[in-house]
mmCIF file of C-alpha atoms in Angstrom:
data_model
loop_
_atom_site.group_PDB
_atom_site.id
_atom_site.type_symbol
_atom_site.label_atom_id
_atom_site.label_comp_id
_atom_site.label_asym_id
_atom_site.label_seq_id
_atom_site.Cartn_x
_atom_site.Cartn_y
_atom_site.Cartn_z
ATOM 1 C CA MET A 9 112.913 137.679 103.222
ATOM 2 C CA ALA A 10 111.567 136.201 100.012
ATOM 3 C CA THR A 11 111.977 132.700 101.439
ATOM 4 C CA SER A 12 109.756 133.509 104.407
ATOM 5 C CA SER A 13 106.895 134.188 101.997
ATOM 6 C CA LEU A 14 106.737 130.439 101.336
ATOM 7 C CA THR A 15 105.035 130.019 104.716
ATOM 8 C CA ASN A 16 102.043 131.829 103.242
ATOM 9 C CA MET A 17 101.557 129.338 100.411
ATOM 10 C CA THR A 18 99.406 126.919 102.399
ATOM 11 C CA THR A 19 95.942 127.144 103.905
ATOM 12 C CA PRO A 20 95.874 129.728 106.744
ATOM 13 C CA LEU A 21 95.103 127.997 110.031
ATOM 14 C CA GLY A 22 95.229 130.794 112.608
ATOM 15 C CA ALA A 23 92.121 132.650 113.743
ATOM 16 C CA ASP A 24 93.457 135.779 112.031
ATOM 17 C CA GLY A 25 94.411 133.822 108.907
ATOM 18 C CA GLN A 26 98.022 134.923 109.254
ATOM 19 C CA SER A 27 99.606 132.800 112.027
ATOM 20 C CA ALA A 28 102.927 131.728 110.515
ATOM 21 C CA SER A 29 103.581 129.317 113.383
ATOM 22 C CA THR A 30 100.694 127.121 112.191
ATOM 23 C CA GLN A 31 101.376 127.481 108.465
ATOM 24 C CA GLY A 32 103.967 125.963 106.203
ATOM 25 C CA LEU A 33 103.659 122.912 103.975
ATOM 26 C CA LEU A 34 104.464 119.544 105.544
ATOM 27 C CA MET A 35 106.962 117.496 103.548
ATOM 28 C CA PRO A 36 105.005 114.680 101.848
ATOM 29 C CA LYS A 37 106.121 111.082 101.612
ATOM 30 C CA LEU A 38 107.226 110.487 98.026
ATOM 31 C CA SER A 39 105.867 107.444 96.230
ATOM 32 C CA TYR A 40 109.214 106.513 94.645
ATOM 33 C CA ARG A 41 111.167 106.366 97.912
ATOM 34 C CA PHE A 42 110.508 102.915 99.306
ATOM 35 C CA ARG A 43 111.838 99.377 99.622
ATOM 36 C CA VAL A 44 110.291 95.960 100.164
ATOM 37 C CA PHE A 45 111.746 92.995 102.057
ATOM 38 C CA PHE A 46 110.544 89.392 101.852
ATOM 39 C CA ALA A 47 111.249 86.819 104.580
ATOM 40 C CA ASN A 48 110.785 83.066 104.066
ATOM 41 C CA PHE A 49 110.000 83.653 100.373
ATOM 42 C CA GLY A 50 111.066 80.681 98.267
ATOM 43 C CA VAL A 51 113.863 78.482 99.603
ATOM 44 C CA SER A 52 117.036 80.339 98.571
ATOM 45 C CA THR A 53 118.734 82.750 100.984
ATOM 46 C CA PRO A 54 119.240 85.653 101.020
ATOM 47 C CA THR A 55 116.246 87.028 99.135
ATOM 48 C CA THR A 56 117.466 90.602 98.605
ATOM 49 C CA GLU A 57 117.362 89.884 94.847
ATOM 50 C CA LEU A 58 113.646 90.615 95.012
ATOM 51 C CA THR A 59 114.183 93.827 96.991
ATOM 52 C CA LYS A 60 116.567 95.167 94.338
ATOM 53 C CA GLN A 61 114.185 94.354 91.474
ATOM 54 C CA VAL A 62 110.921 95.788 92.857
ATOM 55 C CA MET A 63 109.292 98.297 90.514
ATOM 56 C CA LYS A 64 105.923 98.911 92.151
ATOM 57 C CA PHE A 65 104.185 97.891 95.357
ATOM 58 C CA ASP A 66 100.680 98.569 96.683
ATOM 59 C CA ARG A 67 100.259 99.835 100.206
ATOM 60 C CA PRO A 68 97.707 97.775 102.184
ATOM 61 C CA HIS A 69 93.982 98.389 101.890
ATOM 62 C CA VAL A 70 91.619 97.271 104.658
ATOM 63 C CA GLN A 71 87.845 97.322 104.591
ATOM 64 C CA PHE A 72 85.224 96.465 107.212
ATOM 65 C CA GLU A 73 81.992 94.616 106.686
ATOM 66 C CA GLU A 74 78.881 96.216 108.110
ATOM 67 C CA THR A 75 76.775 94.934 110.987
ATOM 68 C CA LYS A 76 73.300 96.467 111.047
ATOM 69 C CA LEU A 77 71.160 96.613 114.181
ATOM 70 C CA PRO A 78 67.555 97.577 113.320
ATOM 71 C CA ILE A 79 66.023 99.374 116.314
ATOM 72 C CA TYR A 80 62.567 100.959 116.412
ATOM 73 C CA ASN A 81 62.545 103.794 113.845
ATOM 74 C CA SER A 82 66.203 103.652 112.881
ATOM 75 C CA THR A 83 69.252 101.462 112.260
ATOM 76 C CA VAL A 84 72.558 101.470 114.088
ATOM 77 C CA LYS A 85 75.608 100.531 112.024
ATOM 78 C CA LEU A 86 78.630 98.797 113.547
ATOM 79 C CA ALA A 87 81.963 97.795 112.096
ATOM 80 C CA GLY A 88 81.959 94.066 111.399
ATOM 81 C CA LYS A 89 84.794 91.751 110.427
ATOM 82 C CA HIS A 90 87.585 93.282 108.416
ATOM 83 C CA THR A 91 89.340 92.106 105.255
ATOM 84 C CA TRP A 92 92.816 92.986 104.046
ATOM 85 C CA ASN A 93 92.709 93.329 100.265
ATOM 86 C CA ASP A 94 95.404 91.789 98.086
ATOM 87 C CA VAL A 95 98.493 93.824 97.181
ATOM 88 C CA THR A 96 100.368 93.733 93.883
ATOM 89 C CA CYS A 97 104.154 93.749 93.540
ATOM 90 C CA ASP A 98 105.775 94.237 90.127
ATOM 91 C CA LEU A 99 109.339 92.960 89.682
ATOM 92 C CA ARG A 100 111.944 93.314 86.926
ATOM 93 C CA ASP A 101 112.981 89.866 85.737
ATOM 94 C CA ASP A 102 116.797 89.885 85.746
ATOM 95 C CA ALA A 103 119.016 88.259 83.103
ATOM 96 C CA GLN A 104 120.526 85.831 85.639
ATOM 97 C CA GLY A 105 117.069 84.484 86.458
ATOM 98 C CA SER A 106 117.331 85.185 90.193
ATOM 99 C CA VAL A 107 113.841 86.669 90.421
ATOM 100 C CA SER A 108 112.056 84.053 88.345
ATOM 101 C CA LYS A 109 113.876 81.326 90.298
ATOM 102 C CA LEU A 110 112.681 82.689 93.644
ATOM 103 C CA VAL A 111 109.132 83.133 92.382
ATOM 104 C CA GLY A 112 109.204 79.555 91.089
ATOM 105 C CA GLU A 113 110.474 78.301 94.435
ATOM 106 C CA GLN A 114 107.653 80.052 96.270
ATOM 107 C CA LEU A 115 105.028 78.655 93.907
ATOM 108 C CA GLN A 116 106.541 75.203 94.289
ATOM 109 C CA LYS A 117 106.323 75.535 98.100
ATOM 110 C CA GLN A 118 102.623 76.237 97.752
ATOM 111 C CA LEU A 119 102.068 73.360 95.329
ATOM 112 C CA ASP A 120 104.424 70.771 93.868
ATOM 113 C CA PHE A 121 103.196 71.005 90.283
ATOM 114 C CA ALA A 122 105.100 67.925 89.090
ATOM 115 C CA GLU A 123 103.861 65.629 91.864
ATOM 116 C CA GLN A 124 100.552 67.481 92.364
ATOM 117 C CA ALA A 125 101.217 67.565 96.109
ATOM 118 C CA SER A 126 100.286 70.533 98.290
ATOM 119 C CA ALA A 127 101.871 71.742 101.515
ATOM 120 C CA ALA A 128 100.546 70.136 104.689
ATOM 121 C CA SER A 129 99.862 73.489 106.379
ATOM 122 C CA GLY A 130 100.073 77.228 105.747
ATOM 123 C CA ILE A 131 103.207 77.647 107.845
ATOM 124 C CA ASP A 132 105.071 75.528 105.289
ATOM 125 C CA TYR A 133 104.753 78.142 102.538
ATOM 126 C CA LYS A 134 103.600 81.457 104.002
ATOM 127 C CA PHE A 135 106.045 84.364 104.135
ATOM 128 C CA VAL A 136 106.335 87.861 105.640
ATOM 129 C CA THR A 137 106.459 91.047 103.560
ATOM 130 C CA GLN A 138 107.804 94.311 104.947
ATOM 131 C CA PHE A 139 107.248 97.587 103.103
ATOM 132 C CA GLN A 140 109.135 100.733 104.137
ATOM 133 C CA VAL A 141 108.723 104.350 103.051
ATOM 134 C CA LEU A 142 112.138 106.076 103.030
ATOM 135 C CA ASP A 143 113.350 109.676 103.160
ATOM 136 C CA GLY A 144 115.709 109.471 100.172
ATOM 137 C CA GLY A 145 118.982 108.919 102.026
ATOM 138 C CA ASN A 146 121.626 106.617 100.527
ATOM 139 C CA GLY A 147 125.329 105.800 100.690
ATOM 140 C CA THR A 148 127.059 107.488 103.630
ATOM 141 C CA ASN A 149 123.764 109.141 104.552
ATOM 142 C CA ALA A 150 121.761 106.116 105.649
ATOM 143 C CA PRO A 151 118.069 106.288 104.727
ATOM 144 C CA GLN A 152 115.586 107.054 107.460
ATOM 145 C CA ILE A 153 112.433 104.939 107.652
ATOM 146 C CA LEU A 154 109.315 107.121 107.633
ATOM 147 C CA GLU A 155 106.736 104.348 107.715
ATOM 148 C CA THR A 156 106.683 100.553 107.967
ATOM 149 C CA TRP A 157 104.016 98.038 106.987
ATOM 150 C CA GLU A 158 104.445 94.379 107.900
ATOM 151 C CA LEU A 159 102.204 91.857 106.159
ATOM 152 C CA TYR A 160 101.830 88.477 107.871
ATOM 153 C CA GLY A 161 100.621 85.144 106.530
ATOM 154 C CA CYS A 162 101.473 86.004 102.914
ATOM 155 C CA TYR A 163 101.197 83.709 99.929
ATOM 156 C CA LEU A 164 101.032 84.216 96.155
ATOM 157 C CA SER A 165 97.494 84.082 94.814
ATOM 158 C CA ASN A 166 98.658 85.060 91.324
ATOM 159 C CA ALA A 167 101.987 85.168 89.481
ATOM 160 C CA ASP A 168 101.800 86.828 86.061
ATOM 161 C CA TYR A 169 104.972 86.495 83.998
ATOM 162 C CA GLN A 170 103.702 89.196 81.631
ATOM 163 C CA ASP A 171 104.371 89.367 77.893
ATOM 164 C CA VAL A 172 107.386 90.121 75.722
ATOM 165 C CA ASN A 173 107.157 92.439 72.752
ATOM 166 C CA TYR A 174 109.450 93.253 69.816
ATOM 167 C CA GLY A 175 107.888 96.706 69.598
ATOM 168 C CA THR A 176 108.906 98.048 73.027
ATOM 169 C CA ASN A 177 112.041 98.940 74.985
ATOM 170 C CA ASP A 178 110.577 97.818 78.313
ATOM 171 C CA PRO A 179 112.223 95.271 80.647
ATOM 172 C CA VAL A 180 110.607 91.890 81.188
ATOM 173 C CA THR A 181 108.537 91.942 84.373
ATOM 174 C CA ILE A 182 106.732 89.586 86.735
ATOM 175 C CA SER A 183 103.609 90.759 88.548
ATOM 176 C CA LEU A 184 102.775 89.102 91.875
ATOM 177 C CA THR A 185 99.465 89.280 93.706
ATOM 178 C CA ILE A 186 100.039 88.764 97.428
ATOM 179 C CA ARG A 187 97.256 87.652 99.740
ATOM 180 C CA TYR A 188 97.822 87.949 103.488
ATOM 181 C CA ASP A 189 96.099 87.486 106.849
ATOM 182 C CA ASN A 190 97.094 90.568 108.826
ATOM 183 C CA ALA A 191 99.060 93.811 108.569
ATOM 184 C CA LEU A 192 100.649 96.126 111.137
ATOM 185 C CA GLN A 193 101.618 99.733 110.501
ATOM 186 C CA THR A 194 104.323 101.644 112.340
ATOM 187 C CA PRO A 195 104.481 105.298 111.230
ATOM 188 C CA THR A 196 108.079 105.967 112.246
ATOM 189 C CA GLY A 197 110.034 102.857 111.329
ATOM 190 C CA SER A 198 110.690 99.396 112.708
ATOM 191 C CA GLY A 199 107.630 97.221 113.088
ATOM 192 C CA ILE A 200 105.923 96.148 116.290
ATOM 193 C CA GLY A 201 106.627 92.486 116.933
ATOM 194 C CA SER A 202 108.774 92.322 113.818
ATOM 195 C CA THR A 203 109.886 88.885 112.655
ATOM 196 C CA LEU A 204 112.488 90.414 110.365
ATOM 197 C CA THR A 205 116.124 90.940 111.199
ATOM 198 C CA ARG A 206 118.122 93.004 108.739
ATOM 199 C CA THR A 207 121.906 92.773 108.829
ATOM 200 C CA LEU A 208 123.983 94.170 105.973
ATOM 201 C CA GLY A 209 121.107 93.833 103.542
ATOM 202 C CA THR A 210 120.342 90.219 104.420
ATOM 203 C CA VAL A 211 116.769 89.359 105.359
ATOM 204 C CA ILE A 212 116.254 86.338 107.593
ATOM 205 C CA THR A 213 113.381 84.988 109.636
ATOM 206 C CA GLY A 214 113.617 85.386 113.392
#
C-alpha cells in the first residue's frame, strides 16, 4: 500500500486533483545512457573505436530565422530559414592511438595539409553521425533505443586535442566540433531513411 502512494508524488492532473490513472511520474531519459555511431569518418574501417571512446555529445539544436511582414498597424512574424547549430563530441584519446588516427584521417580527407590540396567536393569527406538514447540494457539484455538522431552532411569544423597536465588524473581527450547540413529525429529508434547498417557492432555506409 505504501508503494501506491508514489502515484501521488507528481502534479495532480484530474479535475478532482486525485485521479491516479492520470498521475505517476514518467521515466525520464537519462543523459548518461547513449551511444554515437560515425559512418564514413576517416578512411579506416570499422570506426567503432570512436563509439567506445565517446565521453560527451550534444544533442542537435535548431533555430529559425524570422521573416517579418509589416501590415497596416501590426507585424506578422513567420518562420524563415532554419540553421542547425554545431554539436560537440568529446573523446578519450586511447593509448593505441586509434582515436587520434581516425580524427587525423578525417581532417586529412577535408584538407591534405602536406600538399595543401582540398577535396574536390563535399561528398569526398562528409560523414554521417547517429546518436541514440538507450534504456540501460546491456549484455544478454540488449539495449532498447529510446530516441535516434541522424546528422547528415557532417564535417569537422574544429578538432581540439586539448592539453596535458602533470597536476591532474584526467585522461587525455580530443574535442570535436561537428558541423552538419540536416538532422532527422526518430523518437522510438531506427532512423527514417537511415544510411547506417549496424551488424555486430560494425558501422558501414549503405
